[in-house]
mmCIF file with all atom_site columns, N, CA and C in Angstrom:
data_model
loop_
_atom_site.group_PDB
_atom_site.id
_atom_site.type_symbol
_atom_site.label_atom_id
_atom_site.label_alt_id
_atom_site.label_comp_id
_atom_site.label_asym_id
_atom_site.label_entity_id
_atom_site.label_seq_id
_atom_site.pdbx_PDB_ins_code
_atom_site.Cartn_x
_atom_site.Cartn_y
_atom_site.Cartn_z
_atom_site.occupancy
_atom_site.B_iso_or_equiv
_atom_site.pdbx_formal_charge
_atom_site.auth_seq_id
_atom_site.auth_comp_id
_atom_site.auth_asym_id
_atom_site.auth_atom_id
_atom_site.pdbx_PDB_model_num
ATOM 1   N N  . MET D 1 1  ? 135.035 92.343  96.421  1.00 81.00 ? 1  MET D N  1
ATOM 2   C CA . MET D 1 1  ? 134.549 93.324  96.159  1.00 81.00 ? 1  MET D CA 1
ATOM 3   C C  . MET D 1 1  ? 133.368 91.751  96.162  1.00 81.00 ? 1  MET D C  1
ATOM 4   N N  . PRO D 1 2  ? 132.106 91.455  97.249  1.00 86.00 ? 2  PRO D N  1
ATOM 5   C CA . PRO D 1 2  ? 131.151 90.548  96.987  1.00 86.00 ? 2  PRO D CA 1
ATOM 6   C C  . PRO D 1 2  ? 129.898 90.493  96.058  1.00 86.00 ? 2  PRO D C  1
ATOM 7   N N  . ARG D 1 3  ? 129.609 89.299  95.525  1.00 88.00 ? 3  ARG D N  1
ATOM 8   C CA . ARG D 1 3  ? 129.029 89.072  94.319  1.00 88.00 ? 3  ARG D CA 1
ATOM 9   C C  . ARG D 1 3  ? 127.898 88.919  94.616  1.00 88.00 ? 3  ARG D C  1
ATOM 10  N N  . THR D 1 4  ? 126.840 89.363  94.084  1.00 90.00 ? 4  THR D N  1
ATOM 11  C CA . THR D 1 4  ? 125.704 89.066  93.988  1.00 90.00 ? 4  THR D CA 1
ATOM 12  C C  . THR D 1 4  ? 124.872 88.936  93.136  1.00 90.00 ? 4  THR D C  1
ATOM 13  N N  . VAL D 1 5  ? 124.502 87.413  92.741  1.00 93.00 ? 5  VAL D N  1
ATOM 14  C CA . VAL D 1 5  ? 123.119 87.532  91.465  1.00 93.00 ? 5  VAL D CA 1
ATOM 15  C C  . VAL D 1 5  ? 121.809 88.200  92.039  1.00 93.00 ? 5  VAL D C  1
ATOM 16  N N  . ILE D 1 6  ? 121.172 88.744  90.195  1.00 93.00 ? 6  ILE D N  1
ATOM 17  C CA . ILE D 1 6  ? 119.805 89.523  90.677  1.00 93.00 ? 6  ILE D CA 1
ATOM 18  C C  . ILE D 1 6  ? 118.729 89.190  88.976  1.00 93.00 ? 6  ILE D C  1
ATOM 19  N N  . SER D 1 7  ? 117.930 89.331  89.362  1.00 95.00 ? 7  SER D N  1
ATOM 20  C CA . SER D 1 7  ? 117.024 88.827  88.100  1.00 95.00 ? 7  SER D CA 1
ATOM 21  C C  . SER D 1 7  ? 116.637 90.157  87.623  1.00 95.00 ? 7  SER D C  1
ATOM 22  N N  . LEU D 1 8  ? 116.343 90.905  86.388  1.00 95.00 ? 8  LEU D N  1
ATOM 23  C CA . LEU D 1 8  ? 116.214 91.674  85.642  1.00 95.00 ? 8  LEU D CA 1
ATOM 24  C C  . LEU D 1 8  ? 115.166 91.881  84.790  1.00 95.00 ? 8  LEU D C  1
ATOM 25  N N  . ASP D 1 9  ? 113.773 92.417  84.755  1.00 96.00 ? 9  ASP D N  1
ATOM 26  C CA . ASP D 1 9  ? 112.894 92.164  83.182  1.00 96.00 ? 9  ASP D CA 1
ATOM 27  C C  . ASP D 1 9  ? 114.172 92.190  82.569  1.00 96.00 ? 9  ASP D C  1
ATOM 28  N N  . PRO D 1 10 ? 113.358 91.368  81.396  1.00 95.00 ? 10 PRO D N  1
ATOM 29  C CA . PRO D 1 10 ? 114.436 90.880  80.415  1.00 95.00 ? 10 PRO D CA 1
ATOM 30  C C  . PRO D 1 10 ? 114.061 92.764  79.539  1.00 95.00 ? 10 PRO D C  1
ATOM 31  N N  . ASP D 1 11 ? 113.199 93.732  79.687  1.00 97.00 ? 11 ASP D N  1
ATOM 32  C CA . ASP D 1 11 ? 114.152 94.562  78.647  1.00 97.00 ? 11 ASP D CA 1
ATOM 33  C C  . ASP D 1 11 ? 114.703 95.223  79.340  1.00 97.00 ? 11 ASP D C  1
ATOM 34  N N  . ASP D 1 12 ? 115.270 95.505  80.901  1.00 96.00 ? 12 ASP D N  1
ATOM 35  C CA . ASP D 1 12 ? 116.107 95.768  81.606  1.00 96.00 ? 12 ASP D CA 1
ATOM 36  C C  . ASP D 1 12 ? 117.476 95.629  80.957  1.00 96.00 ? 12 ASP D C  1
ATOM 37  N N  . LYS D 1 13 ? 117.661 94.014  80.830  1.00 96.00 ? 13 LYS D N  1
ATOM 38  C CA . LYS D 1 13 ? 119.101 93.385  80.424  1.00 96.00 ? 13 LYS D CA 1
ATOM 39  C C  . LYS D 1 13 ? 118.755 94.133  79.207  1.00 96.00 ? 13 LYS D C  1
ATOM 40  N N  . VAL D 1 14 ? 118.513 93.900  77.978  1.00 97.00 ? 14 VAL D N  1
ATOM 41  C CA . VAL D 1 14 ? 118.654 94.203  76.607  1.00 97.00 ? 14 VAL D CA 1
ATOM 42  C C  . VAL D 1 14 ? 119.164 95.626  76.773  1.00 97.00 ? 14 VAL D C  1
ATOM 43  N N  . TRP D 1 15 ? 118.619 96.457  77.868  1.00 96.00 ? 15 TRP D N  1
ATOM 44  C CA . TRP D 1 15 ? 119.336 97.948  77.862  1.00 96.00 ? 15 TRP D CA 1
ATOM 45  C C  . TRP D 1 15 ? 119.984 98.155  78.856  1.00 96.00 ? 15 TRP D C  1
ATOM 46  N N  . LEU D 1 16 ? 120.682 97.063  79.412  1.00 96.00 ? 16 LEU D N  1
ATOM 47  C CA . LEU D 1 16 ? 121.885 97.608  80.037  1.00 96.00 ? 16 LEU D CA 1
ATOM 48  C C  . LEU D 1 16 ? 123.112 96.893  79.212  1.00 96.00 ? 16 LEU D C  1
ATOM 49  N N  . ASP D 1 17 ? 122.987 95.864  78.581  1.00 96.00 ? 17 ASP D N  1
ATOM 50  C CA . ASP D 1 17 ? 124.241 95.107  78.056  1.00 96.00 ? 17 ASP D CA 1
ATOM 51  C C  . ASP D 1 17 ? 124.331 96.089  76.828  1.00 96.00 ? 17 ASP D C  1
ATOM 52  N N  . LYS D 1 18 ? 122.985 96.655  76.062  1.00 97.00 ? 18 LYS D N  1
ATOM 53  C CA . LYS D 1 18 ? 123.622 98.175  75.334  1.00 97.00 ? 18 LYS D CA 1
ATOM 54  C C  . LYS D 1 18 ? 124.204 99.371  76.034  1.00 97.00 ? 18 LYS D C  1
ATOM 55  N N  . GLU D 1 19 ? 123.746 99.903  77.189  1.00 96.00 ? 19 GLU D N  1
ATOM 56  C CA . GLU D 1 19 ? 123.864 100.249 77.284  1.00 96.00 ? 19 GLU D CA 1
ATOM 57  C C  . GLU D 1 19 ? 126.067 99.827  78.303  1.00 96.00 ? 19 GLU D C  1
ATOM 58  N N  . ALA D 1 20 ? 126.133 99.488  78.147  1.00 96.00 ? 20 ALA D N  1
ATOM 59  C CA . ALA D 1 20 ? 127.793 98.909  78.508  1.00 96.00 ? 20 ALA D CA 1
ATOM 60  C C  . ALA D 1 20 ? 128.115 98.738  77.435  1.00 96.00 ? 20 ALA D C  1
ATOM 61  N N  . LYS D 1 21 ? 127.561 98.097  76.402  1.00 97.00 ? 21 LYS D N  1
ATOM 62  C CA . LYS D 1 21 ? 128.441 98.177  75.305  1.00 97.00 ? 21 LYS D CA 1
ATOM 63  C C  . LYS D 1 21 ? 128.594 99.503  74.750  1.00 97.00 ? 21 LYS D C  1
ATOM 64  N N  . SER D 1 22 ? 127.879 100.797 74.629  1.00 97.00 ? 22 SER D N  1
ATOM 65  C CA . SER D 1 22 ? 128.331 101.645 74.721  1.00 97.00 ? 22 SER D CA 1
ATOM 66  C C  . SER D 1 22 ? 129.537 102.669 75.198  1.00 97.00 ? 22 SER D C  1
ATOM 67  N N  . ARG D 1 23 ? 128.527 102.301 76.024  1.00 96.00 ? 23 ARG D N  1
ATOM 68  C CA . ARG D 1 23 ? 129.783 103.015 77.331  1.00 96.00 ? 23 ARG D CA 1
ATOM 69  C C  . ARG D 1 23 ? 131.349 102.385 77.038  1.00 96.00 ? 23 ARG D C  1
ATOM 70  N N  . ARG D 1 24 ? 131.438 101.590 76.319  1.00 96.00 ? 24 ARG D N  1
ATOM 71  C CA . ARG D 1 24 ? 132.712 100.235 76.912  1.00 96.00 ? 24 ARG D CA 1
ATOM 72  C C  . ARG D 1 24 ? 132.645 99.531  78.221  1.00 96.00 ? 24 ARG D C  1
ATOM 73  N N  . VAL D 1 25 ? 132.699 100.138 79.123  1.00 96.00 ? 25 VAL D N  1
ATOM 74  C CA . VAL D 1 25 ? 132.317 99.025  80.108  1.00 96.00 ? 25 VAL D CA 1
ATOM 75  C C  . VAL D 1 25 ? 131.153 97.881  80.014  1.00 96.00 ? 25 VAL D C  1
ATOM 76  N N  . PRO D 1 26 ? 132.152 96.833  81.915  1.00 95.00 ? 26 PRO D N  1
ATOM 77  C CA . PRO D 1 26 ? 131.455 96.250  82.313  1.00 95.00 ? 26 PRO D CA 1
ATOM 78  C C  . PRO D 1 26 ? 129.491 96.334  82.759  1.00 95.00 ? 26 PRO D C  1
ATOM 79  N N  . MET D 1 27 ? 129.009 95.737  82.219  1.00 95.00 ? 27 MET D N  1
ATOM 80  C CA . MET D 1 27 ? 127.678 95.733  82.937  1.00 95.00 ? 27 MET D CA 1
ATOM 81  C C  . MET D 1 27 ? 127.339 96.141  84.469  1.00 95.00 ? 27 MET D C  1
ATOM 82  N N  . THR D 1 28 ? 128.357 95.386  84.636  1.00 95.00 ? 28 THR D N  1
ATOM 83  C CA . THR D 1 28 ? 127.997 95.531  86.389  1.00 95.00 ? 28 THR D CA 1
ATOM 84  C C  . THR D 1 28 ? 128.825 96.735  86.551  1.00 95.00 ? 28 THR D C  1
ATOM 85  N N  . GLN D 1 29 ? 129.453 97.802  86.321  1.00 95.00 ? 29 GLN D N  1
ATOM 86  C CA . GLN D 1 29 ? 130.102 98.584  86.492  1.00 95.00 ? 29 GLN D CA 1
ATOM 87  C C  . GLN D 1 29 ? 128.954 99.860  86.216  1.00 95.00 ? 29 GLN D C  1
ATOM 88  N N  . ILE D 1 30 ? 127.879 99.572  85.944  1.00 96.00 ? 30 ILE D N  1
ATOM 89  C CA . ILE D 1 30 ? 126.565 100.442 85.605  1.00 96.00 ? 30 ILE D CA 1
ATOM 90  C C  . ILE D 1 30 ? 125.739 99.964  86.161  1.00 96.00 ? 30 ILE D C  1
ATOM 91  N N  . VAL D 1 31 ? 125.559 98.490  87.049  1.00 95.00 ? 31 VAL D N  1
ATOM 92  C CA . VAL D 1 31 ? 124.472 98.609  87.999  1.00 95.00 ? 31 VAL D CA 1
ATOM 93  C C  . VAL D 1 31 ? 125.733 98.897  89.688  1.00 95.00 ? 31 VAL D C  1
ATOM 94  N N  . ARG D 1 32 ? 126.732 98.957  89.521  1.00 94.00 ? 32 ARG D N  1
ATOM 95  C CA . ARG D 1 32 ? 127.224 99.624  90.973  1.00 94.00 ? 32 ARG D CA 1
ATOM 96  C C  . ARG D 1 32 ? 127.152 101.353 91.074  1.00 94.00 ? 32 ARG D C  1
ATOM 97  N N  . GLU D 1 33 ? 127.196 101.642 89.721  1.00 95.00 ? 33 GLU D N  1
ATOM 98  C CA . GLU D 1 33 ? 127.210 103.690 89.375  1.00 95.00 ? 33 GLU D CA 1
ATOM 99  C C  . GLU D 1 33 ? 125.374 103.613 89.682  1.00 95.00 ? 33 GLU D C  1
ATOM 100 N N  . ALA D 1 34 ? 124.368 102.855 89.975  1.00 95.00 ? 34 ALA D N  1
ATOM 101 C CA . ALA D 1 34 ? 122.985 103.031 89.650  1.00 95.00 ? 34 ALA D CA 1
ATOM 102 C C  . ALA D 1 34 ? 122.557 103.002 90.994  1.00 95.00 ? 34 ALA D C  1
ATOM 103 N N  . VAL D 1 35 ? 123.234 101.778 92.312  1.00 92.00 ? 35 VAL D N  1
ATOM 104 C CA . VAL D 1 35 ? 122.983 101.710 93.506  1.00 92.00 ? 35 VAL D CA 1
ATOM 105 C C  . VAL D 1 35 ? 124.027 102.538 93.999  1.00 92.00 ? 35 VAL D C  1
ATOM 106 N N  . ARG D 1 36 ? 125.108 103.280 93.857  1.00 90.00 ? 36 ARG D N  1
ATOM 107 C CA . ARG D 1 36 ? 125.751 104.613 94.374  1.00 90.00 ? 36 ARG D CA 1
ATOM 108 C C  . ARG D 1 36 ? 124.757 105.945 94.164  1.00 90.00 ? 36 ARG D C  1
ATOM 109 N N  . ARG D 1 37 ? 124.343 105.741 92.899  1.00 91.00 ? 37 ARG D N  1
ATOM 110 C CA . ARG D 1 37 ? 123.447 107.669 92.874  1.00 91.00 ? 37 ARG D CA 1
ATOM 111 C C  . ARG D 1 37 ? 121.990 107.228 93.652  1.00 91.00 ? 37 ARG D C  1
ATOM 112 N N  . LEU D 1 38 ? 121.849 105.708 93.732  1.00 91.00 ? 38 LEU D N  1
ATOM 113 C CA . LEU D 1 38 ? 120.694 105.679 94.521  1.00 91.00 ? 38 LEU D CA 1
ATOM 114 C C  . LEU D 1 38 ? 120.902 105.721 96.062  1.00 91.00 ? 38 LEU D C  1
ATOM 115 N N  . ARG D 1 39 ? 121.489 105.513 96.166  1.00 85.00 ? 39 ARG D N  1
ATOM 116 C CA . ARG D 1 39 ? 121.728 105.457 97.598  1.00 85.00 ? 39 ARG D CA 1
ATOM 117 C C  . ARG D 1 39 ? 122.553 106.825 97.985  1.00 85.00 ? 39 ARG D C  1
ATOM 118 N N  . GLN D 1 40 ? 122.943 108.010 97.442  1.00 85.00 ? 40 GLN D N  1
ATOM 119 C CA . GLN D 1 40 ? 123.201 109.587 97.507  1.00 85.00 ? 40 GLN D CA 1
ATOM 120 C C  . GLN D 1 40 ? 121.679 110.026 97.223  1.00 85.00 ? 40 GLN D C  1
ATOM 121 N N  . GLU D 1 41 ? 120.985 109.943 97.179  1.00 86.00 ? 41 GLU D N  1
ATOM 122 C CA . GLU D 1 41 ? 119.848 110.204 96.398  1.00 86.00 ? 41 GLU D CA 1
ATOM 123 C C  . GLU D 1 41 ? 118.917 110.607 97.729  1.00 86.00 ? 41 GLU D C  1
ATOM 124 N N  . ARG D 1 42 ? 119.105 109.028 98.396  1.00 86.00 ? 42 ARG D N  1
ATOM 125 C CA . ARG D 1 42 ? 117.956 109.419 99.475  1.00 86.00 ? 42 ARG D CA 1
ATOM 126 C C  . ARG D 1 42 ? 118.927 109.195 100.977 1.00 86.00 ? 42 ARG D C  1
ATOM 127 N N  . GLY D 1 43 ? 120.350 109.418 100.826 1.00 83.00 ? 43 GLY D N  1
ATOM 128 C CA . GLY D 1 43 ? 120.972 109.665 102.197 1.00 83.00 ? 43 GLY D CA 1
ATOM 129 C C  . GLY D 1 43 ? 121.720 108.428 102.806 1.00 83.00 ? 43 GLY D C  1
ATOM 130 N N  . VAL D 1 44 ? 121.905 107.276 102.289 1.00 72.00 ? 44 VAL D N  1
ATOM 131 C CA . VAL D 1 44 ? 122.273 106.439 102.813 1.00 72.00 ? 44 VAL D CA 1
ATOM 132 C C  . VAL D 1 44 ? 123.322 105.767 102.928 1.00 72.00 ? 44 VAL D C  1
ATOM 133 N N  . THR D 1 45 ? 124.559 106.329 104.135 1.00 74.00 ? 45 THR D N  1
ATOM 134 C CA . THR D 1 45 ? 125.061 105.382 103.813 1.00 74.00 ? 45 THR D CA 1
ATOM 135 C C  . THR D 1 45 ? 125.640 103.756 105.029 1.00 74.00 ? 45 THR D C  1
ATOM 136 N N  . ALA D 1 46 ? 126.405 103.238 104.256 1.00 72.00 ? 46 ALA D N  1
ATOM 137 C CA . ALA D 1 46 ? 126.290 102.560 105.298 1.00 72.00 ? 46 ALA D CA 1
ATOM 138 C C  . ALA D 1 46 ? 127.189 102.806 106.329 1.00 72.00 ? 46 ALA D C  1
ATOM 139 N N  . PRO D 1 47 ? 126.576 101.976 107.542 1.00 76.00 ? 47 PRO D N  1
ATOM 140 C CA . PRO D 1 47 ? 127.905 102.331 109.079 1.00 76.00 ? 47 PRO D CA 1
ATOM 141 C C  . PRO D 1 47 ? 129.038 101.003 108.677 1.00 76.00 ? 47 PRO D C  1
ATOM 142 N N  . ASP D 1 48 ? 130.373 101.825 109.231 1.00 82.00 ? 48 ASP D N  1
ATOM 143 C CA . ASP D 1 48 ? 130.803 100.918 109.636 1.00 82.00 ? 48 ASP D CA 1
ATOM 144 C C  . ASP D 1 48 ? 131.227 100.107 110.347 1.00 82.00 ? 48 ASP D C  1
ATOM 145 N N  . PHE D 1 49 ? 131.103 98.981  110.511 1.00 87.00 ? 49 PHE D N  1
ATOM 146 C CA . PHE D 1 49 ? 130.824 97.982  111.577 1.00 87.00 ? 49 PHE D CA 1
ATOM 147 C C  . PHE D 1 49 ? 131.618 98.139  112.190 1.00 87.00 ? 49 PHE D C  1
ATOM 148 N N  . ASP D 1 50 ? 133.765 97.819  112.018 1.00 87.00 ? 50 ASP D N  1
ATOM 149 C CA . ASP D 1 50 ? 134.788 97.702  112.568 1.00 87.00 ? 50 ASP D CA 1
ATOM 150 C C  . ASP D 1 50 ? 134.739 99.243  113.186 1.00 87.00 ? 50 ASP D C  1
ATOM 151 N N  . GLN D 1 51 ? 134.086 100.328 112.931 1.00 85.00 ? 51 GLN D N  1
ATOM 152 C CA . GLN D 1 51 ? 133.951 101.506 113.834 1.00 85.00 ? 51 GLN D CA 1
ATOM 153 C C  . GLN D 1 51 ? 132.733 101.032 114.859 1.00 85.00 ? 51 GLN D C  1
ATOM 154 N N  . ILE D 1 52 ? 131.376 100.836 114.306 1.00 88.00 ? 52 ILE D N  1
ATOM 155 C CA . ILE D 1 52 ? 130.543 100.936 115.737 1.00 88.00 ? 52 ILE D CA 1
ATOM 156 C C  . ILE D 1 52 ? 131.419 99.976  116.842 1.00 88.00 ? 52 ILE D C  1
ATOM 157 N N  . VAL D 1 53 ? 131.960 98.709  116.160 1.00 89.00 ? 53 VAL D N  1
ATOM 158 C CA . VAL D 1 53 ? 132.742 98.121  117.670 1.00 89.00 ? 53 VAL D CA 1
ATOM 159 C C  . VAL D 1 53 ? 133.709 99.144  118.488 1.00 89.00 ? 53 VAL D C  1
ATOM 160 N N  . ARG D 1 54 ? 134.485 99.369  117.532 1.00 88.00 ? 54 ARG D N  1
ATOM 161 C CA . ARG D 1 54 ? 135.393 100.116 117.709 1.00 88.00 ? 54 ARG D CA 1
ATOM 162 C C  . ARG D 1 54 ? 135.021 100.941 119.238 1.00 88.00 ? 54 ARG D C  1
ATOM 163 N N  . ASP D 1 55 ? 134.202 101.927 118.939 1.00 88.00 ? 55 ASP D N  1
ATOM 164 C CA . ASP D 1 55 ? 133.050 102.390 119.253 1.00 88.00 ? 55 ASP D CA 1
ATOM 165 C C  . ASP D 1 55 ? 132.465 103.040 120.297 1.00 88.00 ? 55 ASP D C  1
ATOM 166 N N  . THR D 1 56 ? 131.822 101.349 120.537 1.00 87.00 ? 56 THR D N  1
ATOM 167 C CA . THR D 1 56 ? 130.709 101.273 121.348 1.00 87.00 ? 56 THR D CA 1
ATOM 168 C C  . THR D 1 56 ? 131.697 99.620  122.467 1.00 87.00 ? 56 THR D C  1
ATOM 169 N N  . ALA D 1 57 ? 133.370 99.355  122.098 1.00 85.00 ? 57 ALA D N  1
ATOM 170 C CA . ALA D 1 57 ? 133.771 98.657  123.143 1.00 85.00 ? 57 ALA D CA 1
ATOM 171 C C  . ALA D 1 57 ? 134.045 99.034  124.148 1.00 85.00 ? 57 ALA D C  1
ATOM 172 N N  . GLY D 1 58 ? 133.295 98.046  125.103 1.00 82.00 ? 58 GLY D N  1
ATOM 173 C CA . GLY D 1 58 ? 133.857 98.472  127.017 1.00 82.00 ? 58 GLY D CA 1
ATOM 174 C C  . GLY D 1 58 ? 132.612 99.565  127.382 1.00 82.00 ? 58 GLY D C  1
ATOM 175 N N  . ILE D 1 59 ? 132.150 99.479  126.476 1.00 84.00 ? 59 ILE D N  1
ATOM 176 C CA . ILE D 1 59 ? 130.482 100.753 127.195 1.00 84.00 ? 59 ILE D CA 1
ATOM 177 C C  . ILE D 1 59 ? 130.190 99.863  128.467 1.00 84.00 ? 59 ILE D C  1
ATOM 178 N N  . TRP D 1 60 ? 129.930 98.915  128.693 1.00 80.00 ? 60 TRP D N  1
ATOM 179 C CA . TRP D 1 60 ? 128.934 98.007  129.313 1.00 80.00 ? 60 TRP D CA 1
ATOM 180 C C  . TRP D 1 60 ? 129.699 97.911  130.428 1.00 80.00 ? 60 TRP D C  1
ATOM 181 N N  . LYS D 1 61 ? 129.468 98.064  131.425 1.00 79.00 ? 61 LYS D N  1
ATOM 182 C CA . LYS D 1 61 ? 130.723 98.106  133.180 1.00 79.00 ? 61 LYS D CA 1
ATOM 183 C C  . LYS D 1 61 ? 129.422 96.968  133.982 1.00 79.00 ? 61 LYS D C  1
ATOM 184 N N  . GLY D 1 62 ? 128.399 96.309  133.944 1.00 75.00 ? 62 GLY D N  1
ATOM 185 C CA . GLY D 1 62 ? 127.706 96.053  134.752 1.00 75.00 ? 62 GLY D CA 1
ATOM 186 C C  . GLY D 1 62 ? 127.917 94.389  134.654 1.00 75.00 ? 62 GLY D C  1
ATOM 187 N N  . GLU D 1 63 ? 126.705 93.722  135.422 1.00 74.00 ? 63 GLU D N  1
ATOM 188 C CA . GLU D 1 63 ? 127.418 92.461  135.737 1.00 74.00 ? 63 GLU D CA 1
ATOM 189 C C  . GLU D 1 63 ? 126.548 91.727  133.869 1.00 74.00 ? 63 GLU D C  1
ATOM 190 N N  . GLY D 1 64 ? 126.766 90.270  133.986 1.00 77.00 ? 64 GLY D N  1
ATOM 191 C CA . GLY D 1 64 ? 127.042 89.856  132.354 1.00 77.00 ? 64 GLY D CA 1
ATOM 192 C C  . GLY D 1 64 ? 125.226 90.294  131.772 1.00 77.00 ? 64 GLY D C  1
ATOM 193 N N  . GLY D 1 65 ? 125.939 90.012  130.125 1.00 80.00 ? 65 GLY D N  1
ATOM 194 C CA . GLY D 1 65 ? 124.186 90.471  130.395 1.00 80.00 ? 65 GLY D CA 1
ATOM 195 C C  . GLY D 1 65 ? 123.477 89.573  129.817 1.00 80.00 ? 65 GLY D C  1
ATOM 196 N N  . LEU D 1 66 ? 123.423 88.858  130.243 1.00 86.00 ? 66 LEU D N  1
ATOM 197 C CA . LEU D 1 66 ? 122.261 87.684  129.693 1.00 86.00 ? 66 LEU D CA 1
ATOM 198 C C  . LEU D 1 66 ? 121.403 87.685  131.350 1.00 86.00 ? 66 LEU D C  1
ATOM 199 N N  . ALA D 1 67 ? 122.090 87.654  132.656 1.00 85.00 ? 67 ALA D N  1
ATOM 200 C CA . ALA D 1 67 ? 121.966 88.520  133.706 1.00 85.00 ? 67 ALA D CA 1
ATOM 201 C C  . ALA D 1 67 ? 120.752 89.463  133.290 1.00 85.00 ? 67 ALA D C  1
ATOM 202 N N  . TYR D 1 68 ? 121.096 90.724  133.227 1.00 84.00 ? 68 TYR D N  1
ATOM 203 C CA . TYR D 1 68 ? 120.645 91.810  133.203 1.00 84.00 ? 68 TYR D CA 1
ATOM 204 C C  . TYR D 1 68 ? 119.407 91.929  133.134 1.00 84.00 ? 68 TYR D C  1
ATOM 205 N N  . GLN D 1 69 ? 120.301 91.159  131.405 1.00 85.00 ? 69 GLN D N  1
ATOM 206 C CA . GLN D 1 69 ? 118.407 90.419  130.446 1.00 85.00 ? 69 GLN D CA 1
ATOM 207 C C  . GLN D 1 69 ? 117.455 89.936  131.151 1.00 85.00 ? 69 GLN D C  1
ATOM 208 N N  . ARG D 1 70 ? 117.513 89.068  131.839 1.00 89.00 ? 70 ARG D N  1
ATOM 209 C CA . ARG D 1 70 ? 117.009 88.181  133.039 1.00 89.00 ? 70 ARG D CA 1
ATOM 210 C C  . ARG D 1 70 ? 115.807 89.332  133.533 1.00 89.00 ? 70 ARG D C  1
ATOM 211 N N  . ALA D 1 71 ? 116.564 89.863  134.583 1.00 87.00 ? 71 ALA D N  1
ATOM 212 C CA . ALA D 1 71 ? 116.443 90.890  135.951 1.00 87.00 ? 71 ALA D CA 1
ATOM 213 C C  . ALA D 1 71 ? 115.283 91.689  135.285 1.00 87.00 ? 71 ALA D C  1
ATOM 214 N N  . ARG D 1 72 ? 115.793 92.034  134.197 1.00 87.00 ? 72 ARG D N  1
ATOM 215 C CA . ARG D 1 72 ? 114.730 93.375  133.605 1.00 87.00 ? 72 ARG D CA 1
ATOM 216 C C  . ARG D 1 72 ? 113.351 92.733  133.268 1.00 87.00 ? 72 ARG D C  1
ATOM 217 N N  . ARG D 1 73 ? 113.339 91.563  132.922 1.00 90.00 ? 73 ARG D N  1
ATOM 218 C CA . ARG D 1 73 ? 112.094 90.552  132.459 1.00 90.00 ? 73 ARG D CA 1
ATOM 219 C C  . ARG D 1 73 ? 111.425 90.137  133.786 1.00 90.00 ? 73 ARG D C  1
ATOM 220 N N  . ALA D 1 74 ? 112.465 90.018  134.696 1.00 90.00 ? 74 ALA D N  1
ATOM 221 C CA . ALA D 1 74 ? 111.639 89.886  135.600 1.00 90.00 ? 74 ALA D CA 1
ATOM 222 C C  . ALA D 1 74 ? 110.296 91.055  136.124 1.00 90.00 ? 74 ALA D C  1
ATOM 223 N N  . GLU D 1 75 ? 111.356 91.791  135.649 1.00 88.00 ? 75 GLU D N  1
ATOM 224 C CA . GLU D 1 75 ? 110.697 93.288  136.016 1.00 88.00 ? 75 GLU D CA 1
ATOM 225 C C  . GLU D 1 75 ? 109.337 93.279  135.794 1.00 88.00 ? 75 GLU D C  1
ATOM 226 N N  . TRP D 1 76 ? 109.249 92.681  134.074 1.00 87.00 ? 76 TRP D N  1
ATOM 227 C CA . TRP D 1 76 ? 108.195 92.760  133.898 1.00 87.00 ? 76 TRP D CA 1
ATOM 228 C C  . TRP D 1 76 ? 106.783 92.036  134.053 1.00 87.00 ? 76 TRP D C  1
ATOM 229 N N  . ASP D 1 77 ? 107.080 90.674  134.612 1.00 81.00 ? 77 ASP D N  1
ATOM 230 C CA . ASP D 1 77 ? 106.367 89.901  134.877 1.00 81.00 ? 77 ASP D CA 1
ATOM 231 C C  . ASP D 1 77 ? 105.615 90.854  136.363 1.00 81.00 ? 77 ASP D C  1
ATOM 232 N N  . LYS D 1 78 ? 106.126 91.179  137.534 1.00 75.00 ? 78 LYS D N  1
ATOM 233 C CA . LYS D 1 78 ? 105.938 91.484  138.385 1.00 75.00 ? 78 LYS D CA 1
ATOM 234 C C  . LYS D 1 78 ? 104.844 92.904  138.272 1.00 75.00 ? 78 LYS D C  1
ATOM 235 N N  . THR D 1 79 ? 105.161 93.773  137.315 1.00 64.00 ? 79 THR D N  1
ATOM 236 C CA . THR D 1 79 ? 103.823 94.602  136.975 1.00 64.00 ? 79 THR D CA 1
ATOM 237 C C  . THR D 1 79 ? 103.000 94.184  136.369 1.00 64.00 ? 79 THR D C  1
ATOM 238 N N  . ALA D 1 80 ? 102.815 93.475  135.451 1.00 58.00 ? 80 ALA D N  1
ATOM 239 C CA . ALA D 1 80 ? 101.847 92.412  134.745 1.00 58.00 ? 80 ALA D CA 1
ATOM 240 C C  . ALA D 1 80 ? 100.437 92.159  135.954 1.00 58.00 ? 80 ALA D C  1
#
């Protein structure tokens, strides 16, 4: 699990420490629960990067990507 450093208002830190102590859980567990709950409320789910790569692998069947981009951008210059 990645580690993250956050800054809290002093009052929030005091509350978080007391909450963790009263629930007998690490402070980090409460933070993770809060983030998870906020994401659920907002309907946000993290995309699975590996799945995205698997789903999109091989869909480009054209020429080299850079050559394609340059050709498309050259069209912009012609219309300006």
